[in-house]
Amino acid sequence: MNLVLLQNWLDNASFAVLFITMLVYWVGAAFPNLPAANALGTAGMAIANLCIATLLGARWLEAGYFPLSNLYESLFFLAWGITTVHLIAENSSRSRLVGVFTAPVAMGIAAFATLTLPSEMQIAEPLVPALKSNWLMMHVSVMMLSYSALMVGSLLAIAFLVVTRGKNIQLQGSSVGNGGYRTNGYRLHKAGELISQPATPTVESNGFVRVESNNNGNGNTAVLNLVTTPQSATVTDAETLSPQRLSLAETLDNISYRIIGLGFPLLTIGIIAGGVWANEAWGSYWSWDPKETWALITWLVFAAYLHARITRGWQGRRPAILAASGLVVVWICYLGVNLLGKGLHSYGWFF
C-alpha cells in the first residue's frame, strides 16, 4: 500500500467531511425542527476523527516515529484531539450547539494543514537529534491533548455567552468550592400546611420558585411542585431568558468547566515533562523560550479560571469571559510563536 497516497487522500477527505459537518451543524441550529441534523453532525465528526486517526497511523508507519515532529502533523493531531473532545462534550450535553462552535475550528485547522502549508512542510523527514527521544511522544502528545481540551472548553464558554446573550445570571450546582453550589429553593412542608409564595423571586432561582409539599395526605410522600412567580422588575437578566435557555446555559457552563478541568492537569503534566526533556537535551529545565513563556501564561490564565470557580465560587459570565480569553492565549502559545520563525520550539517560518 502506498502510504503517502493514502495520507494525501485522508487529509483531503477529513477536510471535506469536516466542512460538510460544519454546514450540517449550522443548518441544524438555524432550523431546529430538523431531527436528523444532530445525528448527521455527530456522525460527521466521528468519521472525521476516524480519518485523521488513520492518517496519523499511516504517517507513523511511514516515518517510523510518532507523528508530531512538524507543523503539519501537529495540526492534524490537534484536529483529532478537538474532534475527540467534541464527541465527549456533545454526548454529555446532548446539544447540537457544541458542534456549531467546534466544527468550524476543526475544519479550519484541517484546511490550514491541507491547503495552506507548502508541500515541503507536509512530507515526513528524518528527526533531528534532539527529537530522537521517547519524550517526543510523552511531552508533545500530552501538550496537544491539553490544547484540544482547553480549546473545546473555551469554545463552550463562548457558546454559553451566546446562549445567555452576555447576561449575568446565577446558575445552580455548576461549580464546586466556596459559593459554588447555589440553593435550589426546596422546602419540605407537612400535609395541610399553607404554602405561601414569596412576592419577589431571587436571581439565584432565575424567576422560578421550587417547593416540595405533601399532596396525598398520608404524611409520608413529598412531591415536587414547580411554581412560577411573576417576574420582578429587578430580575432583568433572568426575565429575558426562557427556561430552555437557562437549562442549556447551565449545561454548557458545567461541561465547559469540566473539560477545562481535564485540560489543565494535562497542560501541567506536559509542561513538567517538557522541562525534564529540555534538561536532557539542552542541559536546562527552563530557558524562557517563546513557547515556554506562552505555555506558562496559558497555565496562569486557566489556573486563574479554576481558582475563581473553585475558591471564589464564580459562575456564569465572568469565568466564561476568562475562558474565552484563554482561547486566544492557547492559539498564541501553539501557533503564534511559530510565526516568529525563531526559538527552540518553533516549527519554522511558513510564509
PDB file of N, CA and C in Angstrom, residues 65-131:
ATOM      1  N   TYR A  65       8.281   7.055  13.393  1.00  0.00           N
ATOM      2  CA  TYR A  65       8.264   7.749  14.679  1.00  0.00           C
ATOM      3  C   TYR A  65       6.878   8.347  14.884  1.00  0.00           C
ATOM      4  N   PHE A  66       6.588   8.698  16.126  1.00  0.00           N
ATOM      5  CA  PHE A  66       5.276   9.259  16.446  1.00  0.00           C
ATOM      6  C   PHE A  66       5.076  10.561  15.681  1.00  0.00           C
ATOM      7  N   PRO A  67       3.961  10.732  14.955  1.00  0.00           N
ATOM      8  CA  PRO A  67       3.806  11.864  14.023  1.00  0.00           C
ATOM      9  C   PRO A  67       3.493  13.188  14.717  1.00  0.00           C
ATOM     10  N   LEU A  68       4.507  13.753  15.346  1.00  0.00           N
ATOM     11  CA  LEU A  68       4.365  15.074  15.973  1.00  0.00           C
ATOM     12  C   LEU A  68       5.652  15.879  15.818  1.00  0.00           C
ATOM     13  N   SER A  69       6.324  15.718  14.690  1.00  0.00           N
ATOM     14  CA  SER A  69       7.634  16.355  14.534  1.00  0.00           C
ATOM     15  C   SER A  69       7.579  17.658  13.750  1.00  0.00           C
ATOM     16  N   ASN A  70       6.470  17.929  13.056  1.00  0.00           N
ATOM     17  CA  ASN A  70       6.385  19.191  12.313  1.00  0.00           C
ATOM     18  C   ASN A  70       4.988  19.774  12.423  1.00  0.00           C
ATOM     19  N   LEU A  71       4.791  20.932  11.820  1.00  0.00           N
ATOM     20  CA  LEU A  71       3.537  21.653  11.975  1.00  0.00           C
ATOM     21  C   LEU A  71       2.367  20.908  11.352  1.00  0.00           C
ATOM     22  N   TYR A  72       2.588  20.294  10.206  1.00  0.00           N
ATOM     23  CA  TYR A  72       1.524  19.544   9.527  1.00  0.00           C
ATOM     24  C   TYR A  72       0.996  18.427  10.415  1.00  0.00           C
ATOM     25  N   GLU A  73       1.901  17.661  10.994  1.00  0.00           N
ATOM     26  CA  GLU A  73       1.481  16.551  11.851  1.00  0.00           C
ATOM     27  C   GLU A  73       0.801  17.044  13.118  1.00  0.00           C
ATOM     28  N   SER A  74       1.333  18.095  13.718  1.00  0.00           N
ATOM     29  CA  SER A  74       0.741  18.575  14.966  1.00  0.00           C
ATOM     30  C   SER A  74      -0.634  19.200  14.727  1.00  0.00           C
ATOM     31  N   LEU A  75      -0.838  19.820  13.568  1.00  0.00           N
ATOM     32  CA  LEU A  75      -2.155  20.380  13.259  1.00  0.00           C
ATOM     33  C   LEU A  75      -3.204  19.282  13.162  1.00  0.00           C
ATOM     34  N   PHE A  76      -2.875  18.200  12.497  1.00  0.00           N
ATOM     35  CA  PHE A  76      -3.843  17.112  12.389  1.00  0.00           C
ATOM     36  C   PHE A  76      -4.035  16.394  13.725  1.00  0.00           C
ATOM     37  N   PHE A  77      -2.995  16.320  14.526  1.00  0.00           N
ATOM     38  CA  PHE A  77      -3.164  15.741  15.856  1.00  0.00           C
ATOM     39  C   PHE A  77      -4.072  16.629  16.700  1.00  0.00           C
ATOM     40  N   LEU A  78      -3.916  17.943  16.557  1.00  0.00           N
ATOM     41  CA  LEU A  78      -4.791  18.869  17.276  1.00  0.00           C
ATOM     42  C   LEU A  78      -6.238  18.729  16.806  1.00  0.00           C
ATOM     43  N   ALA A  79      -6.444  18.609  15.481  1.00  0.00           N
ATOM     44  CA  ALA A  79      -7.796  18.414  14.953  1.00  0.00           C
ATOM     45  C   ALA A  79      -8.399  17.112  15.463  1.00  0.00           C
ATOM     46  N   TRP A  80      -7.581  16.059  15.521  1.00  0.00           N
ATOM     47  CA  TRP A  80      -8.072  14.793  16.072  1.00  0.00           C
ATOM     48  C   TRP A  80      -8.473  14.953  17.533  1.00  0.00           C
ATOM     49  N   GLY A  81      -7.652  15.660  18.312  1.00  0.00           N
ATOM     50  CA  GLY A  81      -7.977  15.880  19.718  1.00  0.00           C
ATOM     51  C   GLY A  81      -9.255  16.679  19.891  1.00  0.00           C
ATOM     52  N   ILE A  82      -9.452  17.712  19.060  1.00  0.00           N
ATOM     53  CA  ILE A  82     -10.660  18.532  19.169  1.00  0.00           C
ATOM     54  C   ILE A  82     -11.906  17.718  18.827  1.00  0.00           C
ATOM     55  N   THR A  83     -11.836  16.901  17.773  1.00  0.00           N
ATOM     56  CA  THR A  83     -12.993  16.082  17.422  1.00  0.00           C
ATOM     57  C   THR A  83     -13.285  15.047  18.508  1.00  0.00           C
ATOM     58  N   THR A  84     -12.239  14.518  19.127  1.00  0.00           N
ATOM     59  CA  THR A  84     -12.443  13.545  20.210  1.00  0.00           C
ATOM     60  C   THR A  84     -13.125  14.192  21.406  1.00  0.00           C
ATOM     61  N   VAL A  85     -12.604  15.345  21.842  1.00  0.00           N
ATOM     62  CA  VAL A  85     -13.204  16.036  22.985  1.00  0.00           C
ATOM     63  C   VAL A  85     -14.608  16.525  22.628  1.00  0.00           C
ATOM     64  N   HIS A  86     -14.813  16.917  21.366  1.00  0.00           N
ATOM     65  CA  HIS A  86     -16.147  17.327  20.931  1.00  0.00           C
ATOM     66  C   HIS A  86     -17.155  16.204  21.125  1.00  0.00           C
ATOM     67  N   LEU A  87     -16.803  14.993  20.713  1.00  0.00           N
ATOM     68  CA  LEU A  87     -17.722  13.866  20.848  1.00  0.00           C
ATOM     69  C   LEU A  87     -18.066  13.609  22.314  1.00  0.00           C
ATOM     70  N   ILE A  88     -17.080  13.767  23.194  1.00  0.00           N
ATOM     71  CA  ILE A  88     -17.330  13.593  24.628  1.00  0.00           C
ATOM     72  C   ILE A  88     -18.266  14.697  25.137  1.00  0.00           C
ATOM     73  N   ALA A  89     -17.984  15.941  24.749  1.00  0.00           N
ATOM     74  CA  ALA A  89     -18.796  17.058  25.219  1.00  0.00           C
ATOM     75  C   ALA A  89     -20.217  16.993  24.678  1.00  0.00           C
ATOM     76  N   GLU A  90     -20.359  16.620  23.413  1.00  0.00           N
ATOM     77  CA  GLU A  90     -21.693  16.545  22.828  1.00  0.00           C
ATOM     78  C   GLU A  90     -22.505  15.422  23.459  1.00  0.00           C
ATOM     79  N   ASN A  91     -21.864  14.303  23.734  1.00  0.00           N
ATOM     80  CA  ASN A  91     -22.566  13.207  24.386  1.00  0.00           C
ATOM     81  C   ASN A  91     -23.008  13.579  25.790  1.00  0.00           C
ATOM     82  N   SER A  92     -22.214  14.424  26.468  1.00  0.00           N
ATOM     83  CA  SER A  92     -22.552  14.831  27.833  1.00  0.00           C
ATOM     84  C   SER A  92     -23.638  15.902  27.861  1.00  0.00           C
ATOM     85  N   SER A  93     -23.587  16.827  26.910  1.00  0.00           N
ATOM     86  CA  SER A  93     -24.527  17.944  26.922  1.00  0.00           C
ATOM     87  C   SER A  93     -25.801  17.670  26.141  1.00  0.00           C
ATOM     88  N   ARG A  94     -25.761  16.717  25.202  1.00  0.00           N
ATOM     89  CA  ARG A  94     -26.914  16.421  24.343  1.00  0.00           C
ATOM     90  C   ARG A  94     -27.384  17.651  23.583  1.00  0.00           C
ATOM     91  N   SER A  95     -26.444  18.491  23.180  1.00  0.00           N
ATOM     92  CA  SER A  95     -26.800  19.718  22.480  1.00  0.00           C
ATOM     93  C   SER A  95     -26.003  19.822  21.192  1.00  0.00           C
ATOM     94  N   ARG A  96     -26.712  20.134  20.090  1.00  0.00           N
ATOM     95  CA  ARG A  96     -26.041  20.327  18.803  1.00  0.00           C
ATOM     96  C   ARG A  96     -25.281  21.646  18.767  1.00  0.00           C
ATOM     97  N   LEU A  97     -25.510  22.511  19.757  1.00  0.00           N
ATOM     98  CA  LEU A  97     -24.817  23.795  19.776  1.00  0.00           C
ATOM     99  C   LEU A  97     -23.318  23.621  19.944  1.00  0.00           C
ATOM    100  N   VAL A  98     -22.890  22.502  20.529  1.00  0.00           N
ATOM    101  CA  VAL A  98     -21.457  22.237  20.702  1.00  0.00           C
ATOM    102  C   VAL A  98     -20.771  22.211  19.347  1.00  0.00           C
ATOM    103  N   GLY A  99     -21.359  21.500  18.389  1.00  0.00           N
ATOM    104  CA  GLY A  99     -20.760  21.391  17.067  1.00  0.00           C
ATOM    105  C   GLY A  99     -20.769  22.678  16.282  1.00  0.00           C
ATOM    106  N   VAL A 100     -21.717  23.576  16.592  1.00  0.00           N
ATOM    107  CA  VAL A 100     -21.755  24.868  15.899  1.00  0.00           C
ATOM    108  C   VAL A 100     -20.467  25.635  16.135  1.00  0.00           C
ATOM    109  N   PHE A 101     -19.848  25.442  17.281  1.00  0.00           N
ATOM    110  CA  PHE A 101     -18.624  26.172  17.624  1.00  0.00           C
ATOM    111  C   PHE A 101     -17.358  25.361  17.390  1.00  0.00           C
ATOM    112  N   THR A 102     -17.409  24.042  17.609  1.00  0.00           N
ATOM    113  CA  THR A 102     -16.189  23.250  17.486  1.00  0.00           C
ATOM    114  C   THR A 102     -15.908  22.808  16.051  1.00  0.00           C
ATOM    115  N   ALA A 103     -16.957  22.531  15.275  1.00  0.00           N
ATOM    116  CA  ALA A 103     -16.748  22.059  13.897  1.00  0.00           C
ATOM    117  C   ALA A 103     -16.001  23.079  13.037  1.00  0.00           C
ATOM    118  N   PRO A 104     -16.324  24.385  13.091  1.00  0.00           N
ATOM    119  CA  PRO A 104     -15.553  25.336  12.274  1.00  0.00           C
ATOM    120  C   PRO A 104     -14.081  25.393  12.653  1.00  0.00           C
ATOM    121  N   VAL A 105     -13.773  25.241  13.939  1.00  0.00           N
ATOM    122  CA  VAL A 105     -12.374  25.282  14.363  1.00  0.00           C
ATOM    123  C   VAL A 105     -11.630  24.058  13.839  1.00  0.00           C
ATOM    124  N   ALA A 106     -12.223  22.876  13.993  1.00  0.00           N
ATOM    125  CA  ALA A 106     -11.591  21.663  13.482  1.00  0.00           C
ATOM    126  C   ALA A 106     -11.437  21.722  11.971  1.00  0.00           C
ATOM    127  N   MET A 107     -12.459  22.219  11.272  1.00  0.00           N
ATOM    128  CA  MET A 107     -12.382  22.341   9.816  1.00  0.00           C
ATOM    129  C   MET A 107     -11.298  23.329   9.412  1.00  0.00           C
ATOM    130  N   GLY A 108     -11.215  24.457  10.116  1.00  0.00           N
ATOM    131  CA  GLY A 108     -10.194  25.447   9.805  1.00  0.00           C
ATOM    132  C   GLY A 108      -8.787  24.908   9.987  1.00  0.00           C
ATOM    133  N   ILE A 109      -8.582  24.115  11.032  1.00  0.00           N
ATOM    134  CA  ILE A 109      -7.260  23.515  11.260  1.00  0.00           C
ATOM    135  C   ILE A 109      -6.907  22.552  10.133  1.00  0.00           C
ATOM    136  N   ALA A 110      -7.860  21.692   9.749  1.00  0.00           N
ATOM    137  CA  ALA A 110      -7.608  20.754   8.662  1.00  0.00           C
ATOM    138  C   ALA A 110      -7.368  21.483   7.343  1.00  0.00           C
ATOM    139  N   ALA A 111      -8.125  22.552   7.095  1.00  0.00           N
ATOM    140  CA  ALA A 111      -7.945  23.326   5.857  1.00  0.00           C
ATOM    141  C   ALA A 111      -6.577  23.994   5.836  1.00  0.00           C
ATOM    142  N   PHE A 112      -6.151  24.528   6.972  1.00  0.00           N
ATOM    143  CA  PHE A 112      -4.849  25.185   7.043  1.00  0.00           C
ATOM    144  C   PHE A 112      -3.726  24.194   6.770  1.00  0.00           C
ATOM    145  N   ALA A 113      -3.825  22.997   7.378  1.00  0.00           N
ATOM    146  CA  ALA A 113      -2.782  21.993   7.183  1.00  0.00           C
ATOM    147  C   ALA A 113      -2.769  21.451   5.761  1.00  0.00           C
ATOM    148  N   THR A 114      -3.957  21.293   5.165  1.00  0.00           N
ATOM    149  CA  THR A 114      -4.044  20.663   3.847  1.00  0.00           C
ATOM    150  C   THR A 114      -3.800  21.639   2.708  1.00  0.00           C
ATOM    151  N   LEU A 115      -4.365  22.834   2.811  1.00  0.00           N
ATOM    152  CA  LEU A 115      -4.392  23.755   1.681  1.00  0.00           C
ATOM    153  C   LEU A 115      -3.397  24.894   1.779  1.00  0.00           C
ATOM    154  N   THR A 116      -2.940  25.224   2.960  1.00  0.00           N
ATOM    155  CA  THR A 116      -2.096  26.413   3.142  1.00  0.00           C
ATOM    156  C   THR A 116      -0.622  26.088   3.284  1.00  0.00           C
ATOM    157  N   LEU A 117      -0.303  25.061   4.046  1.00  0.00           N
ATOM    158  CA  LEU A 117       1.103  24.742   4.259  1.00  0.00           C
ATOM    159  C   LEU A 117       1.759  24.309   2.956  1.00  0.00           C
ATOM    160  N   PRO A 118       2.977  24.767   2.693  1.00  0.00           N
ATOM    161  CA  PRO A 118       3.687  24.322   1.473  1.00  0.00           C
ATOM    162  C   PRO A 118       3.958  22.831   1.516  1.00  0.00           C
ATOM    163  N   SER A 119       4.082  22.240   0.356  1.00  0.00           N
ATOM    164  CA  SER A 119       4.236  20.791   0.253  1.00  0.00           C
ATOM    165  C   SER A 119       5.474  20.276   0.970  1.00  0.00           C
ATOM    166  N   GLU A 120       6.548  21.088   1.003  1.00  0.00           N
ATOM    167  CA  GLU A 120       7.764  20.614   1.664  1.00  0.00           C
ATOM    168  C   GLU A 120       7.574  20.504   3.182  1.00  0.00           C
ATOM    169  N   MET A 121       6.578  21.203   3.745  1.00  0.00           N
ATOM    170  CA  MET A 121       6.311  21.096   5.172  1.00  0.00           C
ATOM    171  C   MET A 121       5.340  19.967   5.485  1.00  0.00           C
ATOM    172  N   GLN A 122       4.786  19.333   4.453  1.00  0.00           N
ATOM    173  CA  GLN A 122       3.828  18.255   4.671  1.00  0.00           C
ATOM    174  C   GLN A 122       4.449  16.874   4.570  1.00  0.00           C
ATOM    175  N   ILE A 123       5.663  16.790   4.084  1.00  0.00           N
ATOM    176  CA  ILE A 123       6.305  15.488   3.929  1.00  0.00           C
ATOM    177  C   ILE A 123       7.023  15.105   5.223  1.00  0.00           C
ATOM    178  N   ALA A 124       7.111  13.808   5.470  1.00  0.00           N
ATOM    179  CA  ALA A 124       7.810  13.308   6.653  1.00  0.00           C
ATOM    180  C   ALA A 124       9.310  13.307   6.402  1.00  0.00           C
ATOM    181  N   GLU A 125      10.056  13.852   7.341  1.00  0.00           N
ATOM    182  CA  GLU A 125      11.503  13.931   7.228  1.00  0.00           C
ATOM    183  C   GLU A 125      12.147  13.272   8.441  1.00  0.00           C
ATOM    184  N   PRO A 126      13.412  12.864   8.333  1.00  0.00           N
ATOM    185  CA  PRO A 126      14.094  12.263   9.485  1.00  0.00           C
ATOM    186  C   PRO A 126      14.150  13.236  10.661  1.00  0.00           C
ATOM    187  N   LEU A 127      14.070  12.688  11.850  1.00  0.00           N
ATOM    188  CA  LEU A 127      14.093  13.514  13.044  1.00  0.00           C
ATOM    189  C   LEU A 127      15.476  14.103  13.282  1.00  0.00           C
ATOM    190  N   VAL A 128      15.494  15.329  13.777  1.00  0.00           N
ATOM    191  CA  VAL A 128      16.748  15.922  14.220  1.00  0.00           C
ATOM    192  C   VAL A 128      17.170  15.229  15.510  1.00  0.00           C
ATOM    193  N   PRO A 129      18.459  15.283  15.874  1.00  0.00           N
ATOM    194  CA  PRO A 129      18.922  14.527  17.050  1.00  0.00           C
ATOM    195  C   PRO A 129      18.162  14.847  18.326  1.00  0.00           C
ATOM    196  N   ALA A 130      17.781  16.110  18.526  1.00  0.00           N
ATOM    197  CA  ALA A 130      17.113  16.490  19.774  1.00  0.00           C
ATOM    198  C   ALA A 130      15.747  15.828  19.912  1.00  0.00           C
ATOM    199  N   LEU A 131      15.123  15.461  18.794  1.00  0.00           N
ATOM    200  CA  LEU A 131      13.784  14.864  18.836  1.00  0.00           C
ATOM    201  C   LEU A 131      13.812  13.345  18.884  1.00  0.00           C
TER     202      LEU A 131
END
